[in-house]
CSV table of C-alpha atoms in Angstrom, one decimal:
chain,number,residue,atom,x,y,z
B,33,MET,CA,-66.4,-42.1,22.9
B,34,ASP,CA,-64.8,-44.9,24.9
B,35,GLU,CA,-66.2,-43.6,28.3
B,36,ILE,CA,-70.1,-43.7,27.1
B,37,ALA,CA,-69.2,-47.4,25.9
B,38,PHE,CA,-67.6,-48.6,28.6
B,39,LEU,CA,-70.8,-46.8,30.9
B,40,LYS,CA,-73.4,-48.4,28.8
B,41,LYS,CA,-71.5,-51.6,29.3
B,42,VAL,CA,-71.1,-51.2,33.1
B,43,HIS,CA,-75.1,-50.6,32.5
B,44,GLU,CA,-75.9,-53.7,31.1
B,45,GLU,CA,-74.0,-55.9,33.2
B,46,GLU,CA,-75.5,-54.5,36.1
B,47,ILE,CA,-78.9,-55.1,34.4
B,48,THR,CA,-77.9,-58.3,33.8
B,49,GLU,CA,-76.9,-58.7,37.6
B,50,LEU,CA,-79.8,-57.5,39.2
B,51,GLN,CA,-82.5,-59.6,36.5
B,52,ALA,CA,-80.6,-63.2,37.5
B,53,GLN,CA,-80.2,-61.9,41.7
B,54,ILE,CA,-84.5,-60.5,41.3
B,55,GLN,CA,-85.0,-64.6,39.1
B,56,TYR,CA,-83.2,-65.9,42.3
B,57,ASN,CA,-84.9,-63.6,45.0
B,58,GLN,CA,-88.4,-64.6,43.4
B,59,ILE,CA,-87.1,-68.1,43.1
B,60,SER,CA,-86.2,-68.0,47.3
B,61,VAL,CA,-90.1,-65.6,47.9
B,62,GLU,CA,-92.0,-67.9,46.3
B,63,MET,CA,-89.6,-71.4,48.3
B,64,ASP,CA,-89.8,-69.3,51.6
B,65,MET,CA,-93.2,-68.4,51.1
B,66,PHE,CA,-93.7,-71.2,51.8
B,67,SER,CA,-91.6,-71.7,55.2
B,68,LYS,CA,-91.9,-67.5,56.0
B,69,PRO,CA,-92.6,-65.3,54.0
B,70,ASP,CA,-91.1,-62.1,54.9
B,71,LEU,CA,-91.2,-59.7,51.3
B,72,PHE,CA,-89.7,-56.5,52.9
B,73,ALA,CA,-86.6,-58.3,55.1
B,74,LEU,CA,-86.0,-59.5,51.5
B,75,LEU,CA,-86.8,-55.9,49.6
B,76,LYS,CA,-84.3,-54.4,51.4
B,77,ASP,CA,-81.9,-56.9,51.3
B,78,ILE,CA,-81.8,-56.6,47.6
B,79,CYS,CA,-81.9,-52.7,48.0
B,80,THR,CA,-78.6,-53.4,49.8
B,81,GLN,CA,-76.9,-55.1,47.5
B,82,TYR,CA,-78.0,-53.0,44.6
B,83,GLU,CA,-76.0,-50.1,46.0
B,84,LYS,CA,-72.6,-52.0,47.0
B,85,LEU,CA,-73.2,-52.6,43.6
B,86,ALA,CA,-73.8,-49.5,42.8
B,87,ALA,CA,-71.5,-47.9,44.6
B,88,LYS,CA,-68.3,-50.5,43.6
B,89,ASN,CA,-69.1,-49.9,39.9
B,90,MET,CA,-68.7,-45.9,40.2
B,91,LYS,CA,-66.4,-46.6,41.7
B,92,ASN,CA,-64.9,-48.6,39.5
B,93,ALA,CA,-65.9,-45.8,36.9
B,94,LYS,CA,-64.8,-43.1,38.7
B,95,LYS,CA,-61.0,-45.0,38.9
B,96,TRP,CA,-61.1,-45.9,35.5
B,97,PHE,CA,-62.0,-42.5,34.0
B,98,LYS,CA,-59.4,-41.5,36.8
B,99,SER,CA,-56.6,-43.0,34.9
B,100,HIS,CA,-57.9,-42.7,31.4
B,101,PHE,CA,-58.5,-39.3,31.6
B,102,THR,CA,-55.1,-38.8,33.2
B,103,MET,CA,-53.5,-40.7,30.5
B,104,LEU,CA,-55.3,-38.7,27.9
B,105,THR,CA,-53.6,-35.4,29.5
B,106,GLU,CA,-50.7,-36.9,29.1
B,107,ASN,CA,-50.6,-37.9,25.8
B,108,ALA,CA,-52.2,-34.4,24.9
B,109,ALA,CA,-49.4,-33.0,26.0
B,110,LYS,CA,-46.5,-35.0,24.3
B,111,ASN,CA,-48.8,-34.1,21.3
B,112,THR,CA,-49.3,-30.3,22.0
B,113,GLU,CA,-45.3,-30.5,22.8
B,114,ALA,CA,-44.7,-32.5,19.5
B,115,VAL,CA,-47.1,-30.1,18.0
B,116,ARG,CA,-45.1,-27.5,19.3
B,117,THR,CA,-41.7,-29.1,18.2
B,118,ALA,CA,-42.6,-29.6,14.4
B,119,LYS,CA,-44.1,-25.7,14.0
B,120,ASP,CA,-40.4,-24.6,15.5
B,121,LYS,CA,-39.1,-26.7,13.1
B,122,VAL,CA,-41.3,-25.7,10.1
B,123,SER,CA,-40.6,-22.1,11.3
B,124,GLU,CA,-36.3,-23.0,11.3
B,125,SER,CA,-36.9,-24.0,7.7
B,126,HIS,CA,-38.6,-20.9,6.5
B,127,LEU,CA,-36.5,-18.7,8.4
B,128,LEU,CA,-33.2,-21.0,6.6
B,129,LYS,CA,-34.9,-20.8,3.3
B,130,ALA,CA,-35.4,-17.0,3.1
B,131,LYS,CA,-32.2,-16.3,5.4
B,132,THR,CA,-30.4,-19.0,1.9
B,133,LEU,CA,-32.3,-16.5,-0.2
B,134,GLU,CA,-31.4,-13.5,1.2
B,135,ILE,CA,-27.6,-14.8,0.8
B,136,GLU,CA,-27.0,-15.8,-2.9
B,137,PRO,CA,-27.3,-12.5,-4.0
B,138,CYS,CA,-24.3,-11.4,-1.6
B,139,TRP,CA,-22.1,-15.1,-2.5
B,140,GLY,CA,-21.7,-13.5,-6.0
B,141,MET,CA,-20.7,-10.0,-4.2
B,142,ASN,CA,-18.6,-12.4,-1.9
B,143,GLU,CA,-17.2,-13.6,-5.2
B,144,VAL,CA,-16.2,-10.6,-7.0
B,145,LEU,CA,-14.8,-8.1,-4.1
B,146,GLU,CA,-12.4,-11.3,-3.5
B,147,LYS,CA,-12.0,-11.1,-6.9
B,148,GLN,CA,-11.6,-7.2,-6.8
B,149,LEU,CA,-9.0,-7.5,-3.6
B,150,GLN,CA,-6.9,-10.5,-5.4
B,151,GLU,CA,-5.7,-7.4,-8.2
B,152,LEU,CA,-5.0,-5.1,-5.4
B,153,GLU,CA,-3.2,-7.6,-3.1
B,154,ASP,CA,-1.8,-8.1,-7.5
B,155,LYS,CA,-1.7,-4.2,-8.0
B,156,GLN,CA,-0.3,-3.2,-4.8
B,157,ASN,CA,2.5,-5.5,-4.7
B,158,THR,CA,3.6,-4.2,-8.4
B,159,ASN,CA,4.1,-1.2,-6.5
B,160,ILE,CA,6.0,-1.4,-4.2
B,161,SER,CA,8.4,-3.8,-6.8
B,162,ALA,CA,8.2,-1.0,-8.2
B,163,MET,CA,8.9,1.6,-5.5
B,164,GLN,CA,11.8,-0.3,-4.2
B,165,ASP,CA,13.0,0.0,-7.5
B,166,THR,CA,12.9,3.7,-7.0
B,167,ILE,CA,14.1,3.4,-3.4
B,168,ASN,CA,17.3,1.5,-4.4
B,169,LYS,CA,18.4,3.7,-7.3
B,170,LEU,CA,17.5,6.6,-5.3
B,171,GLU,CA,20.2,5.1,-2.4
B,172,ASN,CA,22.6,4.4,-4.7
B,173,ASP,CA,22.6,8.1,-6.4
B,174,HIS,CA,23.1,9.7,-3.4
B,175,VAL,CA,25.9,6.9,-2.6
B,176,GLN,CA,27.7,8.6,-5.7
B,177,ASP,CA,26.7,12.1,-4.7
B,178,GLU,CA,28.0,11.3,-0.9
B,179,GLN,CA,31.7,10.2,-3.3
B,180,ILE,CA,31.8,13.4,-5.1
B,181,GLU,CA,31.4,15.2,-2.2
B,182,VAL,CA,33.6,14.0,-0.1
B,183,GLU,CA,36.1,14.1,-2.9
B,184,GLU,CA,35.5,17.1,-3.8
B,185,THR,CA,35.7,17.6,-0.4
B,186,ILE,CA,39.6,16.3,0.1
B,187,GLU,CA,40.2,18.8,-2.6
B,188,ALA,CA,38.8,21.7,-1.4
B,189,ALA,CA,41.2,20.8,2.1
B,190,LYS,CA,44.4,19.6,-0.8
B,191,ALA,CA,44.0,23.2,-2.9
B,192,LYS,CA,43.5,25.2,0.8
B,193,GLU,CA,46.4,23.0,2.6
B,194,ALA,CA,49.2,24.3,-0.9
B,195,LYS,CA,47.3,27.6,0.2
B,196,ASP,CA,48.2,28.0,2.8
B,197,GLU,CA,51.7,26.9,2.8
B,198,PRO,CA,54.9,29.8,2.3
B,199,PRO,CA,55.0,29.9,-1.7
B,200,SER,CA,58.9,29.4,-3.1
B,201,GLU,CA,61.2,32.3,-4.1
B,202,GLY,CA,60.3,31.6,-7.8
B,203,GLU,CA,56.7,32.3,-6.5
B,204,ASP,CA,57.3,35.2,-5.2
B,205,GLU,CA,59.0,37.0,-7.6
B,206,GLU,CA,56.2,36.0,-10.1
B,207,GLU,CA,53.9,37.1,-7.8
B,208,GLU,CA,55.1,40.8,-8.1
B,209,LYS,CA,55.7,40.5,-11.4
B,210,GLU,CA,51.7,40.2,-11.5
B,211,LYS,CA,51.5,42.6,-9.2
B,212,GLU,CA,54.0,45.7,-11.1
B,213,GLU,CA,52.3,44.5,-14.5
B,214,PRO,CA,49.3,45.7,-13.9
B,215,LYS,CA,51.2,49.5,-12.3
B,216,GLU,CA,52.6,50.0,-15.4
B,217,GLU,CA,49.5,49.6,-16.9
B,218,GLU,CA,47.4,52.3,-15.0
B,219,GLY,CA,51.6,54.5,-15.6
B,220,GLU,CA,51.6,54.1,-19.1
B,221,GLU,CA,47.5,55.7,-19.4
B,222,GLU,CA,48.1,58.7,-16.9
B,223,GLU,CA,51.3,58.7,-19.6
B,224,GLU,CA,48.8,59.0,-22.6
B,225,GLY,CA,46.0,61.2,-20.9
B,226,ALA,CA,48.5,63.9,-19.8
B,227,LYS,CA,50.2,64.7,-23.5
B,228,GLU,CA,46.6,64.4,-25.0
B,229,GLU,CA,45.4,67.5,-22.6
B,230,PHE,CA,49.0,69.4,-23.4
B,231,GLU,CA,48.2,68.7,-27.1
B,232,ASP,CA,45.0,70.4,-26.2
B,233,THR,CA,46.2,73.1,-24.3
B,234,LYS,CA,48.9,73.6,-26.4
B,235,GLU,CA,45.7,74.8,-29.1
B,236,GLU,CA,44.5,76.5,-27.6
B,237,GLU,CA,46.9,79.0,-26.6
B,238,GLY,CA,48.1,79.1,-30.4
B,239,GLY,CA,51.0,79.6,-30.8
B,240,GLU,CA,52.1,81.7,-27.5
B,241,GLY,CA,54.6,80.6,-25.1
B,242,GLU,CA,55.8,77.9,-28.0
B,243,GLY,CA,59.9,78.4,-26.2
B,244,GLU,CA,58.1,77.5,-22.6
B,245,ASP,CA,56.0,74.2,-23.9
B,246,ALA,CA,58.9,73.2,-25.5
B,247,GLN,CA,60.8,73.5,-22.2
B,248,GLU,CA,57.7,71.8,-20.9
B,249,ALA,CA,57.5,69.1,-23.4
B,250,ASP,CA,61.2,68.1,-22.8
B,251,ASP,CA,60.7,68.2,-19.0
B,252,GLU,CA,57.8,65.6,-19.9
B,253,LYS,CA,59.8,63.3,-21.6
B,254,LYS,CA,62.7,63.1,-19.5
B,255,ASP,CA,60.2,62.8,-16.6
B,256,GLU,CA,58.4,59.3,-19.0
B,257,GLY,CA,61.9,58.4,-19.3
B,258,ALA,CA,62.6,58.1,-15.6
B,259,GLY,CA,59.5,56.3,-14.9
B,260,GLU,CA,60.0,54.0,-17.5
B,261,GLU,CA,63.6,53.5,-16.4
B,262,GLN,CA,61.8,53.4,-12.6
B,263,ALA,CA,59.7,50.8,-13.6
B,264,THR,CA,62.2,48.7,-15.6
B,265,LYS,CA,65.1,48.3,-12.9
B,266,LYS,CA,61.7,46.8,-10.7
B,267,LYS,CA,61.1,44.0,-12.7
B,268,ASP,CA,64.7,43.3,-12.8
């Protein structure tokens, strides 16, 4: 619209200027008609002036159009960049809003997880404390067991040393007596068994060989008496 108005204004100025020149030329022609009438040359001069003026106006119009077109192009580019920037900001705003809506549920979940983590840490600390107490107790028990084991080892070593030492005379006599007592008990058991066998044999044979049996019985009694005397001597 600005370009059309400008061209229209230029055209009107040209027409006004031409009309003024025509009037001036008419006056000049009328004045020259009396002196030197040359209408063809006058018209040619008018056409030349008109062409020069038109060329000048066209040049100015092109220059103005070019400058304004460049300015409008630059403004359009700036506006396009501004529009693009505004669109980017709007897109970023929408994206930020969408992400905010997506993150909002995560905040509550994060708080719950942090609370659970704190509870888990407290529970773990409690378990660690209990385990440490158990470890200390086991270490104390182990130390006590080691002390008992060391004491038992020392006592066993002392007992072994006492056993390896040569026994005294009184201890030798006691050991011999302890060894002889089982032997005497075995001899008595053998004598009782022999008596029982003798009685059984005597009952079976009846009255036969009573004199021989009596003699044998006397011999056995003598043998028993001799065995008892020997045992008594050994004890002494």
